[in-house]
Amino acid sequence: MNSDRTLALSVLDLVPVRTGQTSAQAVVATLEVAATADKLGYRRYWFAEHHNMPAVASTTPPVLAAAVAARTEQIRVGSGGVMLPNHSTLIVAEQFAALAAIAPGRIDLGLGRAPGSDPVISQLLHQSGTAPGAETFPQQVREITALLDPAGAGVRLRGGEGYAVRSTPVAVAGEIPQVWLLGSSDFSAKLAAELGLPYVFANHFGGPGLSDALATYRDTYQPSEAFPKPRTILTVNASVAPTAEEAAERMLPQRRTMARLRTGLPMTAQETVEEAQATPLPGPAESYATKSGSTDPDRLKEVVDTPDNALEQLTAFAGRYEVDEVMIAPVAGAYDGEPIDRAPGAEQTVRLLGEALG
């Protein structure tokens, strides 16, 4: 995006899978959304990591990032994020070093510590042992940043001698991935500040602690060579359409998916708008779906409106918390009969917001 713009926009994609759609069709649809974001000057396009969810095809961020990097020209691509407890630090570093070789200067590595799954899947991800606990996460992040550095990481062997480890044979400083820390608590904010890393607050989850986390991050920030000043992103769910009524209708399937997740109902593929309108959820879930649609101007979990109004809300939100950019999750759903290999609501949201920004 041009530096004179007052708001920088990025995209967080979970690759939603709706009724009647295959994973392959959902990925094809995502590539179209990413191409739209690239043409309109969005800054980043990140993929989340979730496992064994019928409505989500974003299980492997580096693979999806590679596909988008190959089909775009300027947008940065990466993860939002790789759930580090699920992976070897060396493997993650190697994957993203390879991505940086494919798209130099365009790769971001967002790191989180949530499992992105249920306990059964977590166990399957760690068949050789137990998953690392939260207490090991800071060391894992340090290992990642060292492995991605051109100098590599030093390992001390039992005999006392050093052993050099690199994620790629020859890395170039200006082309290596940017490492971002993701979170929604003081823990992640303090760690990002201590390590001199940029910070993403997962605001789209709607949890508390936004103001405190940002204040902690900024007040305790330790400048690093890569990031002399603190940098911040806030995430927001988004459904944008020509009319507010359409935007609200397209948001309904996402609200119901989250209601199912939060109240323990069986998960399904994301409904179409008509399916979501046809049958109320059981009491607690329906109440959650309705409540999740509320918008607090001080905690903008979601924006559901026309392009100009949505942009105004996002700009005010970014200004209120003095963040560098807003990352939208374009979760707008589809109507019956819309192309199965496209994500019309998401594509429309990205296009209309980008055009409104100019």
mmCIF file of C-alpha atoms in Angstrom:
data_model
loop_
_atom_site.group_PDB
_atom_site.id
_atom_site.type_symbol
_atom_site.label_atom_id
_atom_site.label_comp_id
_atom_site.label_asym_id
_atom_site.label_seq_id
_atom_site.Cartn_x
_atom_site.Cartn_y
_atom_site.Cartn_z
ATOM 1 C CA MET A 1 0.000 0.000 0.000
ATOM 2 C CA ASN A 2 1.091 3.573 -0.553
ATOM 3 C CA SER A 3 2.641 5.246 2.465
ATOM 4 C CA ASP A 4 0.254 8.218 2.262
ATOM 5 C CA ARG A 5 -2.767 6.078 3.009
ATOM 6 C CA THR A 6 -4.176 6.458 6.479
ATOM 7 C CA LEU A 7 -5.079 2.791 6.853
ATOM 8 C CA ALA A 8 -3.198 -0.333 5.827
ATOM 9 C CA LEU A 9 -5.285 -3.451 5.249
ATOM 10 C CA SER A 10 -4.276 -7.101 5.273
ATOM 11 C CA VAL A 11 -6.165 -10.413 5.076
ATOM 12 C CA LEU A 12 -6.379 -13.409 7.427
ATOM 13 C CA ASP A 13 -7.841 -16.469 5.684
ATOM 14 C CA LEU A 14 -9.074 -19.710 7.254
ATOM 15 C CA VAL A 15 -10.165 -21.073 3.833
ATOM 16 C CA PRO A 16 -13.812 -21.671 4.811
ATOM 17 C CA VAL A 17 -15.514 -24.761 3.374
ATOM 18 C CA ARG A 18 -19.255 -24.423 2.835
ATOM 19 C CA THR A 19 -22.038 -26.920 2.228
ATOM 20 C CA GLY A 20 -21.486 -28.923 -0.959
ATOM 21 C CA GLN A 21 -17.950 -27.622 -1.425
ATOM 22 C CA THR A 22 -14.788 -29.742 -1.481
ATOM 23 C CA SER A 23 -11.495 -28.719 0.072
ATOM 24 C CA ALA A 24 -10.042 -28.360 -3.416
ATOM 25 C CA GLN A 25 -12.823 -25.975 -4.449
ATOM 26 C CA ALA A 26 -12.334 -23.948 -1.266
ATOM 27 C CA VAL A 27 -8.619 -23.565 -2.014
ATOM 28 C CA VAL A 28 -9.335 -22.493 -5.599
ATOM 29 C CA ALA A 29 -11.736 -19.897 -4.196
ATOM 30 C CA THR A 30 -9.073 -18.635 -1.797
ATOM 31 C CA LEU A 31 -6.608 -18.128 -4.643
ATOM 32 C CA GLU A 32 -9.129 -15.813 -6.300
ATOM 33 C CA VAL A 33 -9.578 -13.828 -3.083
ATOM 34 C CA ALA A 34 -5.803 -13.522 -2.729
ATOM 35 C CA ALA A 35 -5.448 -12.333 -6.323
ATOM 36 C CA THR A 36 -8.046 -9.643 -5.629
ATOM 37 C CA ALA A 37 -6.193 -8.518 -2.501
ATOM 38 C CA ASP A 38 -2.924 -8.379 -4.423
ATOM 39 C CA LYS A 39 -4.371 -6.232 -7.219
ATOM 40 C CA LEU A 40 -5.931 -3.794 -4.749
ATOM 41 C CA GLY A 41 -2.762 -3.211 -2.744
ATOM 42 C CA TYR A 42 -3.455 -5.118 0.457
ATOM 43 C CA ARG A 43 -0.286 -5.491 2.504
ATOM 44 C CA ARG A 44 -0.385 -9.140 3.622
ATOM 45 C CA TYR A 45 -2.280 -12.368 3.074
ATOM 46 C CA TRP A 46 -1.946 -14.821 5.954
ATOM 47 C CA PHE A 47 -3.300 -18.310 6.591
ATOM 48 C CA ALA A 48 -4.364 -19.689 9.963
ATOM 49 C CA GLU A 49 -3.617 -23.183 11.247
ATOM 50 C CA HIS A 50 -6.613 -25.278 12.319
ATOM 51 C CA HIS A 51 -7.030 -29.043 12.280
ATOM 52 C CA ASN A 52 -9.943 -31.459 11.819
ATOM 53 C CA MET A 53 -12.605 -28.776 11.379
ATOM 54 C CA PRO A 54 -15.308 -29.413 8.736
ATOM 55 C CA ALA A 55 -15.626 -25.700 7.948
ATOM 56 C CA VAL A 56 -11.900 -24.892 7.676
ATOM 57 C CA ALA A 57 -9.383 -26.044 5.041
ATOM 58 C CA SER A 58 -6.449 -23.969 6.302
ATOM 59 C CA THR A 59 -4.466 -26.746 7.964
ATOM 60 C CA THR A 60 -0.989 -26.083 6.534
ATOM 61 C CA PRO A 61 -0.142 -22.376 6.212
ATOM 62 C CA PRO A 62 3.211 -22.739 4.389
ATOM 63 C CA VAL A 63 1.684 -24.848 1.611
ATOM 64 C CA LEU A 64 -1.160 -22.389 1.062
ATOM 65 C CA ALA A 65 1.250 -19.451 1.284
ATOM 66 C CA ALA A 66 3.390 -21.015 -1.442
ATOM 67 C CA ALA A 67 0.358 -21.328 -3.715
ATOM 68 C CA VAL A 68 -0.585 -17.683 -3.174
ATOM 69 C CA ALA A 69 3.001 -16.458 -3.548
ATOM 70 C CA ALA A 70 3.199 -18.143 -6.946
ATOM 71 C CA ARG A 71 0.028 -16.407 -8.138
ATOM 72 C CA THR A 72 0.610 -12.891 -6.803
ATOM 73 C CA GLU A 73 3.128 -10.142 -7.431
ATOM 74 C CA GLN A 74 3.431 -7.738 -4.521
ATOM 75 C CA ILE A 75 1.437 -8.796 -1.478
ATOM 76 C CA ARG A 76 3.317 -10.361 1.431
ATOM 77 C CA VAL A 77 2.159 -13.903 2.243
ATOM 78 C CA GLY A 78 2.540 -16.114 5.269
ATOM 79 C CA SER A 79 1.012 -17.594 8.389
ATOM 80 C CA GLY A 80 -1.322 -16.177 10.970
ATOM 81 C CA GLY A 81 -0.131 -18.315 12.431
ATOM 82 C CA VAL A 82 1.887 -21.457 12.660
ATOM 83 C CA MET A 83 1.006 -23.009 16.014
ATOM 84 C CA LEU A 84 4.549 -23.659 17.144
ATOM 85 C CA PRO A 85 3.829 -26.322 19.801
ATOM 86 C CA ASN A 86 2.655 -28.570 16.939
ATOM 87 C CA HIS A 87 5.948 -28.437 15.043
ATOM 88 C CA SER A 88 9.696 -28.819 15.103
ATOM 89 C CA THR A 89 11.337 -25.398 15.095
ATOM 90 C CA LEU A 90 13.860 -26.519 12.477
ATOM 91 C CA ILE A 91 11.128 -27.777 10.141
ATOM 92 C CA VAL A 92 9.186 -24.514 10.458
ATOM 93 C CA ALA A 93 12.321 -22.469 9.819
ATOM 94 C CA GLU A 94 13.199 -24.593 6.787
ATOM 95 C CA GLN A 95 9.690 -24.307 5.355
ATOM 96 C CA PHE A 96 9.648 -20.533 5.607
ATOM 97 C CA ALA A 97 13.237 -20.163 4.432
ATOM 98 C CA ALA A 98 12.181 -22.110 1.337
ATOM 99 C CA LEU A 99 9.205 -19.783 0.909
ATOM 100 C CA ALA A 100 11.565 -16.810 1.156
ATOM 101 C CA ALA A 101 13.655 -18.319 -1.631
ATOM 102 C CA ILE A 102 10.506 -18.571 -3.766
ATOM 103 C CA ALA A 103 9.266 -15.055 -2.958
ATOM 104 C CA PRO A 104 12.192 -13.039 -1.535
ATOM 105 C CA GLY A 105 11.163 -10.182 0.723
ATOM 106 C CA ARG A 106 7.492 -11.190 0.683
ATOM 107 C CA ILE A 107 7.233 -13.842 3.412
ATOM 108 C CA ASP A 108 5.862 -13.437 6.944
ATOM 109 C CA LEU A 109 6.006 -16.054 9.688
ATOM 110 C CA GLY A 110 3.332 -15.436 12.297
ATOM 111 C CA LEU A 111 3.786 -17.663 15.354
ATOM 112 C CA GLY A 112 1.216 -18.686 17.948
ATOM 113 C CA ARG A 113 1.122 -21.089 20.893
ATOM 114 C CA ALA A 114 -2.479 -22.363 20.784
ATOM 115 C CA PRO A 115 -2.948 -25.977 19.606
ATOM 116 C CA GLY A 116 -5.365 -25.092 16.807
ATOM 117 C CA SER A 117 -7.149 -28.368 17.510
ATOM 118 C CA ASP A 118 -8.805 -30.575 20.111
ATOM 119 C CA PRO A 119 -6.880 -32.859 22.525
ATOM 120 C CA VAL A 120 -7.226 -35.920 20.261
ATOM 121 C CA ILE A 121 -5.732 -34.129 17.267
ATOM 122 C CA SER A 122 -3.064 -32.600 19.481
ATOM 123 C CA GLN A 123 -2.014 -36.101 20.511
ATOM 124 C CA LEU A 124 -1.908 -37.247 16.884
ATOM 125 C CA LEU A 125 0.340 -34.303 16.069
ATOM 126 C CA HIS A 126 2.770 -35.460 18.760
ATOM 127 C CA GLN A 127 2.879 -39.243 18.418
ATOM 128 C CA SER A 128 6.586 -39.269 19.277
ATOM 129 C CA GLY A 129 5.977 -37.520 22.583
ATOM 130 C CA THR A 130 3.922 -34.948 24.438
ATOM 131 C CA ALA A 131 3.329 -31.474 23.071
ATOM 132 C CA PRO A 132 5.640 -28.759 24.402
ATOM 133 C CA GLY A 133 4.058 -26.699 27.156
ATOM 134 C CA ALA A 134 3.539 -22.952 27.157
ATOM 135 C CA GLU A 135 6.727 -22.557 29.182
ATOM 136 C CA THR A 136 8.821 -23.742 26.207
ATOM 137 C CA PHE A 137 7.255 -21.338 23.705
ATOM 138 C CA PRO A 138 9.679 -18.431 24.310
ATOM 139 C CA GLN A 139 12.655 -20.709 23.652
ATOM 140 C CA GLN A 140 10.992 -22.061 20.504
ATOM 141 C CA VAL A 141 10.531 -18.525 19.178
ATOM 142 C CA ARG A 142 14.179 -17.716 19.908
ATOM 143 C CA GLU A 143 15.241 -20.850 18.036
ATOM 144 C CA ILE A 144 13.124 -19.905 15.021
ATOM 145 C CA THR A 145 14.572 -16.401 14.763
ATOM 146 C CA ALA A 146 18.116 -17.734 15.115
ATOM 147 C CA LEU A 147 17.596 -20.462 12.520
ATOM 148 C CA LEU A 148 16.239 -17.941 10.009
ATOM 149 C CA ASP A 149 19.139 -15.540 10.526
ATOM 150 C CA PRO A 150 21.923 -15.759 7.898
ATOM 151 C CA ALA A 151 24.374 -16.620 10.701
ATOM 152 C CA GLY A 152 22.238 -19.571 11.803
ATOM 153 C CA ALA A 153 21.849 -21.031 15.274
ATOM 154 C CA GLY A 154 24.540 -22.570 17.428
ATOM 155 C CA VAL A 155 23.892 -25.891 19.154
ATOM 156 C CA ARG A 156 26.105 -27.000 22.034
ATOM 157 C CA LEU A 157 26.912 -30.724 21.838
ATOM 158 C CA ARG A 158 27.464 -32.973 24.855
ATOM 159 C CA GLY A 159 31.202 -32.805 24.402
ATOM 160 C CA GLY A 160 31.061 -29.029 24.644
ATOM 161 C CA GLU A 161 31.818 -28.246 21.030
ATOM 162 C CA GLY A 162 29.552 -25.984 18.985
ATOM 163 C CA TYR A 163 27.506 -27.126 15.997
ATOM 164 C CA ALA A 164 26.095 -24.677 13.430
ATOM 165 C CA VAL A 165 22.529 -25.151 12.162
ATOM 166 C CA ARG A 166 20.928 -23.104 9.370
ATOM 167 C CA SER A 167 17.447 -23.254 7.890
ATOM 168 C CA THR A 168 18.821 -22.729 4.377
ATOM 169 C CA PRO A 169 22.364 -22.810 2.937
ATOM 170 C CA VAL A 170 22.675 -19.100 2.122
ATOM 171 C CA ALA A 171 20.109 -16.634 3.474
ATOM 172 C CA VAL A 172 20.120 -12.946 2.528
ATOM 173 C CA ALA A 173 19.287 -10.555 5.365
ATOM 174 C CA GLY A 174 16.810 -8.410 3.436
ATOM 175 C CA GLU A 175 14.942 -11.413 2.057
ATOM 176 C CA ILE A 176 14.400 -13.624 5.114
ATOM 177 C CA PRO A 177 10.889 -13.959 6.574
ATOM 178 C CA GLN A 178 9.576 -11.387 9.008
ATOM 179 C CA VAL A 179 8.684 -13.098 12.278
ATOM 180 C CA TRP A 180 5.519 -11.854 14.006
ATOM 181 C CA LEU A 181 4.135 -12.962 17.348
ATOM 182 C CA LEU A 182 0.397 -13.647 17.625
ATOM 183 C CA GLY A 183 -1.649 -13.643 20.788
ATOM 184 C CA SER A 184 -4.482 -12.265 22.867
ATOM 185 C CA SER A 185 -2.891 -11.868 26.287
ATOM 186 C CA ASP A 186 -0.160 -10.136 28.255
ATOM 187 C CA PHE A 187 1.992 -13.265 27.902
ATOM 188 C CA SER A 188 2.350 -12.892 24.146
ATOM 189 C CA ALA A 189 2.606 -9.102 24.377
ATOM 190 C CA LYS A 190 5.463 -9.288 26.893
ATOM 191 C CA LEU A 191 7.323 -11.901 24.857
ATOM 192 C CA ALA A 192 7.010 -9.931 21.616
ATOM 193 C CA ALA A 193 8.293 -6.835 23.414
ATOM 194 C CA GLU A 194 11.193 -8.704 25.012
ATOM 195 C CA LEU A 195 12.312 -10.184 21.682
ATOM 196 C CA GLY A 196 11.811 -6.995 19.676
ATOM 197 C CA LEU A 197 9.219 -8.605 17.402
ATOM 198 C CA PRO A 198 6.052 -7.126 15.872
ATOM 199 C CA TYR A 199 2.801 -8.134 17.545
ATOM 200 C CA VAL A 200 -0.640 -9.177 16.300
ATOM 201 C CA PHE A 201 -3.534 -9.085 18.764
ATOM 202 C CA ALA A 202 -6.217 -11.639 17.856
ATOM 203 C CA ASN A 203 -9.067 -9.190 18.270
ATOM 204 C CA HIS A 204 -11.446 -11.159 16.023
ATOM 205 C CA PHE A 205 -11.857 -13.740 18.807
ATOM 206 C CA GLY A 206 -13.589 -11.089 20.881
ATOM 207 C CA GLY A 207 -11.785 -11.778 24.149
ATOM 208 C CA PRO A 208 -10.779 -9.149 26.723
ATOM 209 C CA GLY A 209 -7.430 -7.505 27.291
ATOM 210 C CA LEU A 210 -6.793 -5.528 24.098
ATOM 211 C CA SER A 211 -5.841 -2.219 25.715
ATOM 212 C CA ASP A 212 -3.699 -3.847 28.396
ATOM 213 C CA ALA A 213 -1.859 -6.075 25.916
ATOM 214 C CA LEU A 214 -1.017 -3.199 23.578
ATOM 215 C CA ALA A 215 0.093 -0.996 26.470
ATOM 216 C CA THR A 216 2.296 -3.756 27.860
ATOM 217 C CA TYR A 217 3.839 -4.382 24.460
ATOM 218 C CA ARG A 218 4.627 -0.740 23.766
ATOM 219 C CA ASP A 219 5.770 0.164 27.278
ATOM 220 C CA THR A 220 8.234 -2.733 27.546
ATOM 221 C CA TYR A 221 9.396 -2.962 23.928
ATOM 222 C CA GLN A 222 13.086 -3.734 23.418
ATOM 223 C CA PRO A 223 14.232 -2.458 19.991
ATOM 224 C CA SER A 224 15.785 -5.043 17.679
ATOM 225 C CA GLU A 225 17.868 -4.626 14.556
ATOM 226 C CA ALA A 226 14.991 -5.759 12.352
ATOM 227 C CA PHE A 227 12.338 -3.758 14.228
ATOM 228 C CA PRO A 228 13.694 -0.623 15.949
ATOM 229 C CA LYS A 229 10.140 0.423 16.846
ATOM 230 C CA PRO A 230 7.104 -1.589 17.984
ATOM 231 C CA ARG A 231 4.673 -2.625 15.244
ATOM 232 C CA THR A 232 1.130 -3.794 15.775
ATOM 233 C CA ILE A 233 -1.773 -5.343 13.882
ATOM 234 C CA LEU A 234 -5.361 -5.907 15.026
ATOM 235 C CA THR A 235 -7.595 -8.549 13.449
ATOM 236 C CA VAL A 236 -11.291 -7.963 12.685
ATOM 237 C CA ASN A 237 -13.940 -10.212 11.112
ATOM 238 C CA ALA A 238 -15.504 -8.545 8.079
ATOM 239 C CA SER A 239 -18.567 -8.833 5.872
ATOM 240 C CA VAL A 240 -18.897 -5.950 3.427
ATOM 241 C CA ALA A 241 -21.568 -5.668 0.744
ATOM 242 C CA PRO A 242 -23.375 -3.025 -1.335
ATOM 243 C CA THR A 243 -26.098 -2.902 1.341
ATOM 244 C CA ALA A 244 -25.953 -3.345 5.097
ATOM 245 C CA GLU A 245 -28.724 -5.941 4.828
ATOM 246 C CA GLU A 246 -26.684 -8.146 2.506
ATOM 247 C CA ALA A 247 -23.593 -7.747 4.688
ATOM 248 C CA ALA A 248 -25.583 -8.925 7.721
ATOM 249 C CA GLU A 249 -27.033 -11.894 5.849
ATOM 250 C CA ARG A 250 -23.608 -12.985 4.651
ATOM 251 C CA MET A 251 -22.216 -12.779 8.202
ATOM 252 C CA LEU A 252 -24.883 -15.114 9.608
ATOM 253 C CA PRO A 253 -23.215 -18.427 8.584
ATOM 254 C CA GLN A 254 -19.958 -17.421 10.290
ATOM 255 C CA ARG A 255 -21.746 -16.388 13.472
ATOM 256 C CA ARG A 256 -23.513 -19.735 13.596
ATOM 257 C CA THR A 257 -20.273 -21.645 12.987
ATOM 258 C CA MET A 258 -18.670 -19.849 15.924
ATOM 259 C CA ALA A 259 -21.773 -20.440 18.046
ATOM 260 C CA ARG A 260 -21.484 -24.174 17.390
ATOM 261 C CA LEU A 261 -17.817 -24.118 18.334
ATOM 262 C CA ARG A 262 -18.303 -22.122 21.532
ATOM 263 C CA THR A 263 -21.288 -24.107 22.801
ATOM 264 C CA GLY A 264 -20.027 -27.591 21.970
ATOM 265 C CA LEU A 265 -22.450 -28.443 19.166
ATOM 266 C CA PRO A 266 -21.241 -30.777 16.396
ATOM 267 C CA MET A 267 -19.328 -28.860 13.762
ATOM 268 C CA THR A 268 -20.450 -28.846 10.143
ATOM 269 C CA ALA A 269 -19.353 -27.263 6.901
ATOM 270 C CA GLN A 270 -20.218 -23.576 6.839
ATOM 271 C CA GLU A 271 -23.883 -23.127 5.961
ATOM 272 C CA THR A 272 -25.146 -21.023 3.104
ATOM 273 C CA VAL A 273 -27.136 -17.936 4.023
ATOM 274 C CA GLU A 274 -30.419 -19.687 3.239
ATOM 275 C CA GLU A 275 -29.499 -22.697 5.388
ATOM 276 C CA ALA A 276 -28.545 -20.423 8.269
ATOM 277 C CA GLN A 277 -31.831 -18.539 8.005
ATOM 278 C CA ALA A 278 -33.988 -21.663 7.824
ATOM 279 C CA THR A 279 -33.355 -23.372 11.165
ATOM 280 C CA PRO A 280 -32.595 -21.811 14.566
ATOM 281 C CA LEU A 281 -29.792 -23.351 16.597
ATOM 282 C CA PRO A 282 -30.560 -24.876 20.030
ATOM 283 C CA GLY A 283 -31.124 -22.232 22.727
ATOM 284 C CA PRO A 284 -27.620 -21.438 24.033
ATOM 285 C CA ALA A 285 -26.045 -21.545 20.584
ATOM 286 C CA GLU A 286 -28.694 -19.290 19.032
ATOM 287 C CA SER A 287 -28.197 -16.834 21.876
ATOM 288 C CA TYR A 288 -24.437 -16.853 21.306
ATOM 289 C CA ALA A 289 -24.864 -16.311 17.563
ATOM 290 C CA THR A 290 -27.079 -13.306 18.225
ATOM 291 C CA LYS A 291 -24.804 -11.873 20.912
ATOM 292 C CA SER A 292 -21.670 -12.329 18.797
ATOM 293 C CA GLY A 293 -23.150 -9.915 16.302
ATOM 294 C CA SER A 294 -22.999 -6.963 18.699
ATOM 295 C CA THR A 295 -20.431 -4.254 17.955
ATOM 296 C CA ASP A 296 -18.702 -2.332 20.730
ATOM 297 C CA PRO A 297 -16.994 0.751 19.237
ATOM 298 C CA ASP A 298 -14.077 0.209 21.621
ATOM 299 C CA ARG A 299 -13.747 -3.473 20.690
ATOM 300 C CA LEU A 300 -14.600 -3.888 17.037
ATOM 301 C CA LYS A 301 -14.672 -7.679 16.801
ATOM 302 C CA GLU A 302 -16.424 -7.508 13.446
ATOM 303 C CA VAL A 303 -17.452 -4.991 10.823
ATOM 304 C CA VAL A 304 -20.687 -5.709 8.944
ATOM 305 C CA ASP A 305 -21.685 -2.851 6.671
ATOM 306 C CA THR A 306 -21.380 -1.055 3.350
ATOM 307 C CA PRO A 307 -17.879 -0.229 2.039
ATOM 308 C CA ASP A 308 -17.667 3.408 3.136
ATOM 309 C CA ASN A 309 -19.183 2.751 6.554
ATOM 310 C CA ALA A 310 -16.995 -0.302 7.116
ATOM 311 C CA LEU A 311 -13.871 1.608 6.142
ATOM 312 C CA GLU A 312 -14.829 4.443 8.478
ATOM 313 C CA GLN A 313 -15.233 1.993 11.371
ATOM 314 C CA LEU A 314 -11.928 0.261 10.658
ATOM 315 C CA THR A 315 -10.066 3.555 10.310
ATOM 316 C CA ALA A 316 -11.465 4.840 13.600
ATOM 317 C CA PHE A 317 -10.636 1.548 15.318
ATOM 318 C CA ALA A 318 -7.050 1.589 14.055
ATOM 319 C CA GLY A 319 -6.678 5.213 15.125
ATOM 320 C CA ARG A 320 -8.107 4.571 18.580
ATOM 321 C CA TYR A 321 -5.432 1.980 19.299
ATOM 322 C CA GLU A 322 -2.721 3.543 17.121
ATOM 323 C CA VAL A 323 -2.021 0.322 15.241
ATOM 324 C CA ASP A 324 -0.044 0.104 12.032
ATOM 325 C CA GLU A 325 -2.631 -1.925 10.152
ATOM 326 C CA VAL A 326 -5.866 -3.872 10.411
ATOM 327 C CA MET A 327 -6.039 -7.468 9.226
ATOM 328 C CA ILE A 328 -9.539 -8.436 8.144
ATOM 329 C CA ALA A 329 -10.834 -11.990 8.191
ATOM 330 C CA PRO A 330 -13.285 -11.874 5.237
ATOM 331 C CA VAL A 331 -15.734 -14.392 6.658
ATOM 332 C CA ALA A 332 -18.790 -13.341 4.622
ATOM 333 C CA GLY A 333 -20.697 -16.396 3.441
ATOM 334 C CA ALA A 334 -22.418 -17.436 0.228
ATOM 335 C CA TYR A 335 -25.976 -17.718 -1.018
ATOM 336 C CA ASP A 336 -27.427 -20.859 -2.569
ATOM 337 C CA GLY A 337 -26.525 -21.105 -6.241
ATOM 338 C CA GLU A 338 -23.377 -18.980 -6.143
ATOM 339 C CA PRO A 339 -20.311 -20.537 -7.844
ATOM 340 C CA ILE A 340 -19.012 -23.427 -5.766
ATOM 341 C CA ASP A 341 -15.378 -22.755 -6.708
ATOM 342 C CA ARG A 342 -15.519 -19.148 -5.530
ATOM 343 C CA ALA A 343 -15.908 -17.444 -2.166
ATOM 344 C CA PRO A 344 -18.265 -14.671 -3.307
ATOM 345 C CA GLY A 345 -18.787 -13.050 0.089
ATOM 346 C CA ALA A 346 -15.091 -12.999 0.946
ATOM 347 C CA GLU A 347 -14.092 -11.851 -2.524
ATOM 348 C CA GLN A 348 -16.681 -9.075 -2.443
ATOM 349 C CA THR A 349 -15.575 -7.955 1.030
ATOM 350 C CA VAL A 350 -11.934 -7.692 -0.018
ATOM 351 C CA ARG A 351 -12.794 -5.962 -3.284
ATOM 352 C CA LEU A 352 -15.215 -3.390 -1.874
ATOM 353 C CA LEU A 353 -12.978 -2.448 1.054
ATOM 354 C CA GLY A 354 -9.948 -2.167 -1.209
ATOM 355 C CA GLU A 355 -11.824 0.014 -3.680
ATOM 356 C CA ALA A 356 -13.166 2.212 -0.875
ATOM 357 C CA LEU A 357 -9.641 2.716 0.430
ATOM 358 C CA GLY A 358 -8.602 3.836 -3.049
#
